[in-house]
Tab-separated table of C-alpha atoms in Angstrom:
chain	number	residue	atom	x	y	z
A	246	PHE	CA	22.715	-0.483	14.151
A	247	LYS	CA	21.368	-0.980	10.635
A	248	ARG	CA	22.355	-4.653	10.633
A	249	ALA	CA	20.425	-5.129	13.875
A	250	LEU	CA	17.500	-3.123	12.466
A	251	VAL	CA	17.270	-5.389	9.413
A	252	VAL	CA	17.210	-8.580	11.488
A	253	HIS	CA	14.798	-7.016	13.993
A	254	VAL	CA	12.319	-6.131	11.240
A	255	ASP	CA	12.539	-9.575	9.647
A	256	LEU	CA	12.026	-11.302	13.006
A	257	ALA	CA	9.233	-8.941	14.078
A	258	LEU	CA	7.317	-9.088	10.797
A	259	VAL	CA	8.316	-11.941	8.525
A	260	VAL	CA	9.121	-14.605	11.137
A	261	TRP	CA	6.589	-13.632	13.824
A	262	PHE	CA	3.670	-13.115	11.435
A	263	TYR	CA	4.088	-16.129	9.209
A	264	ALA	CA	5.304	-18.551	11.856
A	265	PHE	CA	2.088	-17.697	13.681
A	266	LEU	CA	0.090	-18.247	10.496
A	267	GLY	CA	1.799	-21.647	10.262
A	268	CYS	CA	0.843	-22.351	13.883
A	269	LEU	CA	-2.814	-21.501	13.254
A	270	PHE	CA	-2.827	-23.474	9.999
A	271	SER	CA	-1.416	-26.518	11.816
A	272	LEU	CA	-4.399	-26.429	14.180
A	273	LEU	CA	-6.768	-27.235	11.307
A	274	PRO	CA	-8.231	-30.657	12.156
A	275	THR	CA	-7.442	-33.222	9.494
A	276	ARG	CA	-8.255	-36.869	8.951
A	277	ARG	CA	-4.987	-37.521	7.154
A	278	SER	CA	-1.904	-35.316	7.111
A	279	ILE	CA	1.670	-35.899	6.033
A	280	ARG	CA	3.013	-35.487	9.551
A	281	TRP	CA	6.684	-35.822	8.671
A	282	LEU	CA	6.323	-32.963	6.170
A	283	GLY	CA	5.044	-30.609	8.863
A	284	THR	CA	7.808	-31.677	11.244
A	285	LEU	CA	10.453	-31.233	8.547
A	286	GLY	CA	9.014	-27.836	7.622
A	287	PHE	CA	9.233	-26.652	11.215
A	288	ALA	CA	12.825	-27.850	11.565
A	289	VAL	CA	13.921	-26.219	8.291
A	290	SER	CA	12.281	-22.913	9.249
A	291	ALA	CA	13.845	-22.993	12.713
A	292	VAL	CA	17.308	-23.445	11.194
A	293	GLY	CA	16.575	-20.499	8.907
A	294	VAL	CA	15.709	-18.267	11.871
A	295	VAL	CA	18.960	-19.213	13.621
A	296	LEU	CA	20.922	-18.244	10.493
A	297	LEU	CA	19.140	-14.869	10.341
A	298	ILE	CA	20.217	-14.167	13.918
A	299	VAL	CA	23.794	-15.345	13.327
A	300	ALA	CA	24.054	-13.110	10.248
A	301	VAL	CA	23.663	-9.944	12.340
A	302	GLY	CA	27.175	-10.523	13.673
A	303	ILE	CA	28.854	-10.535	10.263
A	304	THR	CA	30.853	-7.320	10.120
A	305	GLY	CA	31.274	-5.459	6.851
A	306	VAL	CA	28.051	-6.779	5.310
A	307	GLN	CA	25.811	-4.169	3.689
A	308	PRO	CA	22.337	-3.712	5.231
A	309	VAL	CA	19.662	-2.976	2.611
A	310	LEU	CA	16.572	-1.267	4.041
A	311	SER	CA	14.220	-2.476	1.319
A	312	ASN	CA	10.488	-2.280	1.933
A	313	TYR	CA	8.638	-5.242	3.505
A	314	VAL	CA	11.693	-7.529	3.660
A	315	PRO	CA	14.938	-5.701	4.446
A	316	VAL	CA	18.045	-7.809	3.921
A	317	LEU	CA	21.727	-8.158	4.685
A	318	ASP	CA	23.630	-8.588	1.429
A	319	HIS	CA	25.289	-11.850	2.431
A	320	PRO	CA	24.695	-15.493	1.332
A	321	LEU	CA	24.143	-16.683	4.930
A	322	PHE	CA	21.288	-14.236	5.411
A	323	PHE	CA	19.673	-15.192	2.102
A	324	LEU	CA	19.989	-18.860	3.041
A	325	GLY	CA	18.224	-18.136	6.342
A	326	LEU	CA	15.364	-16.323	4.623
A	327	GLY	CA	15.075	-19.081	2.032
A	328	LEU	CA	15.013	-21.849	4.629
A	329	PHE	CA	12.364	-20.059	6.694
A	330	GLY	CA	10.101	-19.503	3.695
A	331	GLY	CA	10.752	-22.949	2.272
A	332	GLY	CA	10.087	-24.686	5.587
A	333	LEU	CA	6.794	-22.885	6.044
A	334	THR	CA	5.810	-23.770	2.479
A	335	LEU	CA	6.476	-27.451	3.249
A	336	THR	CA	4.231	-27.152	6.307
A	337	VAL	CA	1.415	-25.678	4.219
A	338	PHE	CA	1.457	-28.716	1.954
A	339	ASP	CA	1.128	-31.281	4.746
A	340	GLY	CA	-2.378	-32.108	3.500
A	341	ARG	CA	-4.467	-29.657	5.547
A	342	ILE	CA	-4.794	-27.294	2.619
A	343	LEU	CA	-7.252	-29.765	1.035
A	344	PRO	CA	-10.814	-29.409	2.419
A	345	SER	CA	-11.460	-33.054	1.504
A	346	ARG	CA	-9.129	-34.159	4.305
A	347	GLU	CA	-10.828	-32.016	6.938
A	348	ALA	CA	-11.952	-33.537	10.234
A	349	PRO	CA	-14.878	-32.192	12.303
A	350	HIS	CA	-12.927	-31.741	15.545
A	351	GLY	CA	-9.358	-31.060	16.585
A	352	VAL	CA	-7.265	-29.866	19.507
A	353	PHE	CA	-8.974	-26.477	19.349
A	354	GLU	CA	-12.556	-25.823	18.283
A	355	ILE	CA	-11.977	-23.636	15.228
A	356	PRO	CA	-15.054	-21.669	14.055
A	357	ASP	CA	-16.376	-22.897	10.701
A	358	ALA	CA	-15.642	-19.627	8.890
A	359	VAL	CA	-12.014	-19.721	10.037
A	360	ARG	CA	-11.224	-22.950	8.205
A	361	PRO	CA	-11.377	-21.490	4.678
A	362	GLY	CA	-9.717	-18.348	6.060
A	363	LEU	CA	-6.601	-20.196	7.198
A	364	ARG	CA	-6.377	-21.936	3.847
A	365	ALA	CA	-6.717	-18.551	2.134
A	366	GLY	CA	-3.845	-17.212	4.233
A	367	ALA	CA	-1.718	-20.231	3.352
A	368	ILE	CA	-2.452	-19.803	-0.364
A	369	ALA	CA	-1.529	-16.109	-0.153
A	370	PHE	CA	1.771	-17.064	1.497
A	371	VAL	CA	2.601	-19.559	-1.256
A	372	ILE	CA	1.794	-16.959	-3.950
A	373	ALA	CA	4.102	-14.519	-2.153
A	374	MET	CA	6.907	-17.109	-2.281
A	375	ILE	CA	6.324	-17.503	-6.029
A	376	CYS	CA	6.494	-13.717	-6.474
A	377	PHE	CA	9.702	-13.499	-4.434
A	378	PHE	CA	11.298	-16.232	-6.534
A	379	GLY	CA	10.159	-14.637	-9.788
A	380	GLY	CA	11.257	-11.194	-8.611
A	381	VAL	CA	14.775	-12.402	-7.862
A	382	LEU	CA	15.029	-14.099	-11.272
A	383	THR	CA	13.711	-11.142	-13.307
A	384	THR	CA	15.567	-8.314	-11.565
A	385	SER	CA	18.793	-7.225	-13.224
A	386	ALA	CA	21.917	-7.998	-11.207
A	387	ASP	CA	23.536	-4.866	-12.675
A	388	LEU	CA	21.326	-2.526	-10.640
A	389	PRO	CA	22.651	-0.820	-7.502
A	390	VAL	CA	22.103	-3.053	-4.484
A	391	GLN	CA	19.333	-0.897	-2.937
A	392	ALA	CA	17.323	-0.731	-6.163
A	393	ARG	CA	17.881	-4.426	-6.890
A	394	PHE	CA	16.439	-5.718	-3.630
A	395	GLU	CA	13.697	-3.088	-3.509
A	396	LEU	CA	12.416	-4.250	-6.895
A	397	ALA	CA	12.995	-7.972	-6.356
A	398	LEU	CA	11.077	-8.057	-3.052
A	399	TRP	CA	8.404	-5.463	-3.838
A	400	GLY	CA	5.808	-7.826	-5.307
A	401	GLY	CA	6.085	-10.667	-2.814
A	402	GLY	CA	6.152	-8.180	0.055
A	403	HIS	CA	2.798	-6.768	-1.013
A	404	VAL	CA	1.268	-10.242	-1.309
A	405	LEU	CA	2.494	-11.143	2.185
A	406	GLN	CA	0.190	-8.431	3.555
A	407	PHE	CA	-2.784	-10.428	2.296
A	408	ALA	CA	-1.545	-13.522	4.155
A	409	SER	CA	-1.123	-11.667	7.462
A	410	THR	CA	-4.493	-9.914	6.993
A	411	ALA	CA	-6.251	-13.240	6.400
A	412	ALA	CA	-4.653	-14.609	9.580
A	413	MET	CA	-5.729	-11.515	11.547
A	414	LEU	CA	-9.312	-11.837	10.316
A	415	CYS	CA	-9.335	-15.513	11.321
A	416	VAL	CA	-8.205	-14.501	14.807
A	417	TRP	CA	-10.949	-11.834	14.984
A	418	LEU	CA	-13.538	-14.532	14.320
A	419	VAL	CA	-12.023	-16.750	17.033
A	420	LEU	CA	-11.940	-13.917	19.592
A	421	VAL	CA	-15.524	-12.859	18.898
A	422	LYS	CA	-16.737	-16.439	19.267
A	423	VAL	CA	-14.844	-16.791	22.571
A	424	ALA	CA	-16.347	-13.543	23.839
A	425	THR	CA	-19.940	-14.090	22.692
A	426	GLY	CA	-20.608	-17.777	22.013
A	427	PRO	CA	-22.115	-17.493	18.504
A	428	GLY	CA	-19.941	-16.983	15.456
A	429	ALA	CA	-19.889	-13.722	13.515
A	430	ILE	CA	-20.437	-15.482	10.168
A	431	GLY	CA	-21.038	-18.981	8.835
A	432	ARG	CA	-18.683	-21.086	6.759
A	433	ARG	CA	-20.280	-20.265	3.418
A	434	GLY	CA	-20.199	-16.512	4.013
A	435	GLY	CA	-16.677	-16.683	5.441
A	436	GLY	CA	-15.485	-18.743	2.481
A	437	LEU	CA	-16.956	-16.197	0.069
A	438	LEU	CA	-15.270	-13.240	1.779
A	439	PHE	CA	-11.894	-14.959	2.103
A	440	GLY	CA	-12.198	-16.020	-1.537
A	441	ILE	CA	-12.753	-12.383	-2.562
A	442	LEU	CA	-9.666	-11.438	-0.542
A	443	VAL	CA	-7.378	-13.995	-2.201
A	444	LEU	CA	-8.798	-14.222	-5.743
A	445	PRO	CA	-7.006	-11.092	-7.089
A	446	LEU	CA	-3.676	-12.591	-5.956
A	447	LEU	CA	-3.892	-15.171	-8.746
A	448	ALA	CA	-2.823	-12.356	-11.086
A	449	ALA	CA	0.188	-11.451	-8.923
A	450	PRO	CA	2.718	-13.819	-10.574
A	451	LEU	CA	1.741	-12.371	-13.962
A	452	LEU	CA	2.864	-8.923	-12.795
A	453	VAL	CA	6.328	-10.370	-12.159
A	454	VAL	CA	6.756	-12.200	-15.474
A	455	ASN	CA	7.559	-9.121	-17.593
A	456	GLY	CA	10.253	-7.914	-15.212
A	457	THR	CA	10.383	-5.850	-12.061
A	458	ASP	CA	11.527	-2.619	-13.703
A	459	THR	CA	8.157	-1.856	-15.325
A	460	ALA	CA	5.505	0.625	-14.199
A	461	LEU	CA	2.950	-2.214	-14.341
A	462	TYR	CA	4.927	-4.133	-11.708
A	463	ARG	CA	5.205	-1.301	-9.181
A	464	GLU	CA	1.773	0.214	-9.736
A	465	GLY	CA	0.081	-3.166	-10.092
A	466	PHE	CA	1.176	-4.403	-6.679
A	467	THR	CA	0.583	-0.997	-5.078
A	468	ASN	CA	-3.011	-0.896	-6.326
A	469	LEU	CA	-3.535	-4.553	-5.487
A	470	MET	CA	-2.858	-3.783	-1.829
A	471	ARG	CA	-4.516	-0.343	-1.908
A	472	TRP	CA	-7.865	-1.653	-3.116
A	473	GLY	CA	-7.727	-5.348	-2.264
A	474	LEU	CA	-7.509	-5.328	1.526
A	475	PHE	CA	-9.783	-2.793	3.163
A	476	PRO	CA	-13.213	-3.771	1.690
A	477	VAL	CA	-13.104	-7.332	3.062
A	478	VAL	CA	-11.584	-6.198	6.378
A	479	LEU	CA	-14.359	-3.624	6.900
A	480	VAL	CA	-17.064	-6.223	6.159
A	481	PHE	CA	-15.565	-8.602	8.725
A	482	LEU	CA	-15.245	-5.714	11.178
A	483	ALA	CA	-18.937	-4.849	10.790
A	484	LEU	CA	-19.966	-8.497	11.269
A	485	CYS	CA	-17.790	-8.843	14.372
A	486	MET	CA	-19.079	-5.601	15.914
A	487	ARG	CA	-22.670	-6.686	15.304
A	488	THR	CA	-22.012	-10.010	17.030
A	489	LEU	CA	-20.254	-8.320	19.964
A	490	LYS	CA	-23.562	-6.715	20.978
A	491	GLY	CA	-24.222	-10.018	22.730
A	492	ALA	CA	-20.836	-10.173	24.448
A	493	ARG	CA	-20.842	-11.613	27.955
A	494	SER	CA	-18.666	-8.720	29.067
A	495	TRP	CA	-16.991	-5.864	27.211
A	496	GLY	CA	-14.134	-6.327	29.653
A	497	HIS	CA	-13.525	-9.910	28.490
A	498	PRO	CA	-9.873	-10.238	27.390
A	499	ALA	CA	-10.911	-11.557	23.984
A	500	THR	CA	-13.178	-8.540	23.457
A	501	VAL	CA	-10.518	-6.067	24.563
A	502	GLY	CA	-7.889	-7.670	22.330
A	503	PHE	CA	-10.231	-7.652	19.347
A	504	LEU	CA	-11.143	-3.988	19.857
A	505	ILE	CA	-7.489	-2.955	20.122
A	506	SER	CA	-6.626	-4.884	16.959
A	507	ALA	CA	-9.649	-3.548	15.073
A	508	GLY	CA	-8.967	0.016	16.205
A	509	LEU	CA	-5.373	-0.169	14.976
A	510	ALA	CA	-6.513	-1.664	11.652
A	511	VAL	CA	-8.957	1.200	11.058
A	512	LEU	CA	-6.290	3.710	12.097
A	513	GLY	CA	-3.922	2.114	9.594
A	514	PHE	CA	-6.479	2.522	6.808
A	515	VAL	CA	-7.124	6.157	7.712
A	516	LEU	CA	-3.419	7.005	7.854
A	517	GLY	CA	-2.840	5.140	4.589
A	518	ALA	CA	-5.544	7.169	2.856
A	519	MET	CA	-3.823	10.355	4.059
A	520	ILE	CA	-0.444	9.490	2.493
A	521	ARG	CA	0.712	12.129	0.041
A	522	GLY	CA	4.247	11.381	-1.042
A	523	SER	CA	7.131	9.863	0.893
A	524	ASN	CA	6.934	11.122	4.475
A	525	THR	CA	6.451	9.821	8.022
A	526	MET	CA	2.786	9.059	7.293
A	527	VAL	CA	4.039	5.949	5.472
A	528	PRO	CA	5.668	4.285	8.528
A	529	ALA	CA	2.818	5.589	10.711
A	530	HIS	CA	0.276	3.789	8.535
A	531	TYR	CA	2.431	0.672	8.376
A	532	HIS	CA	3.077	0.459	12.109
A	533	ALA	CA	-0.634	0.840	12.901
A	534	SER	CA	-1.410	-1.976	10.452
A	535	ILE	CA	1.220	-4.375	11.764
A	536	GLY	CA	0.191	-3.456	15.309
A	537	ALA	CA	-3.319	-4.642	14.468
A	538	VAL	CA	-2.011	-8.063	13.440
A	539	THR	CA	0.331	-8.312	16.420
A	540	ALA	CA	-2.366	-7.377	18.967
A	541	ALA	CA	-4.683	-10.027	17.516
A	542	PHE	CA	-1.995	-12.720	17.646
A	543	MET	CA	-0.984	-11.799	21.207
A	544	THR	CA	-4.595	-12.006	22.385
A	545	VAL	CA	-5.437	-15.329	20.768
A	546	THR	CA	-2.242	-16.853	22.216
A	547	PHE	CA	-3.892	-16.827	25.652
A	548	VAL	CA	-6.984	-18.491	24.162
A	549	LEU	CA	-4.852	-21.278	22.689
A	550	LEU	CA	-2.695	-22.056	25.736
A	551	ALA	CA	-5.206	-24.242	27.583
A	552	PRO	CA	-6.226	-26.394	24.548
A	553	LEU	CA	-2.528	-26.944	23.856
A	554	GLY	CA	-1.986	-28.198	27.422
A	555	LEU	CA	-0.384	-25.044	28.819
A	556	PRO	CA	-3.117	-23.387	30.908
A	557	LEU	CA	-2.268	-20.267	32.908
A	558	ARG	CA	-2.773	-20.845	36.627
A	559	ASP	CA	-4.599	-18.228	38.650
A	560	GLY	CA	-2.207	-15.648	39.985
A	561	VAL	CA	0.257	-13.112	38.685
A	562	LEU	CA	0.601	-14.576	35.181
A	563	LYS	CA	-3.123	-14.775	34.584
A	564	ARG	CA	-3.697	-11.227	35.863
A	565	ALA	CA	-0.851	-9.980	33.669
A	566	ALA	CA	-2.355	-11.753	30.666
């Protein structure tokens, strides 16, 4: 059961969240991209996911329920995680991360404020990979297995939350524009807010350098997430709610999906503020937060199908959607 739980969590959070971030990032219109790099990145990540799934069948391997990225203590599982992260990192560096290569139009009409947001999410992901790598190198191999992986993955796991939050906020802006017509914020304002979200992460690798067994490491990343996420999210929420006053219909699927995601995000913040010690309020807060991201991604999937050449025909599927 615990082996299956580990792989389930990694597929449901790590793979689902950051593969979707890679999907959104790849929709950024570009005049010149290194296409083979994106294709290679996808293939490498896909192989990594297959290895994660295969690893669940290895009997006798120890499941480690570490926070953010639980693992199976086996080389095949670590190879799968490494290939997934490495492949997505290759995709990020296909040229789209440079604003100078940006094109005005692409397959999907991305709101102006979303463009710097997707780059911010990609940068956060790369910083998380650096923190994971540094955490593995600076964590003593003599520690018990649970403590070793908890410490090694603690920093990068916290930074990943910034990447998924940036992606969720980008989706909010897309959904509000679909539901209302006008955007919730312009490119300059969006760039400023996404910059505020990501700027503190530049200090994250420095927290790893002195080792993962220090109070600065644990408390630094805890406070980074505690104080770094909610201010920007609440500003975007206020801007989106103000724009939704002009919604064509409050029953529009994009509006409903946004409201569900936003409601879960606020609930996650409230539950997080109520945490006092290690109890079930911790997973309650976390599941509300990841539910917010998941609801946003599920909703925008239906928005993206038609531009990608996969429109839903009228009928059962469209009603279900």
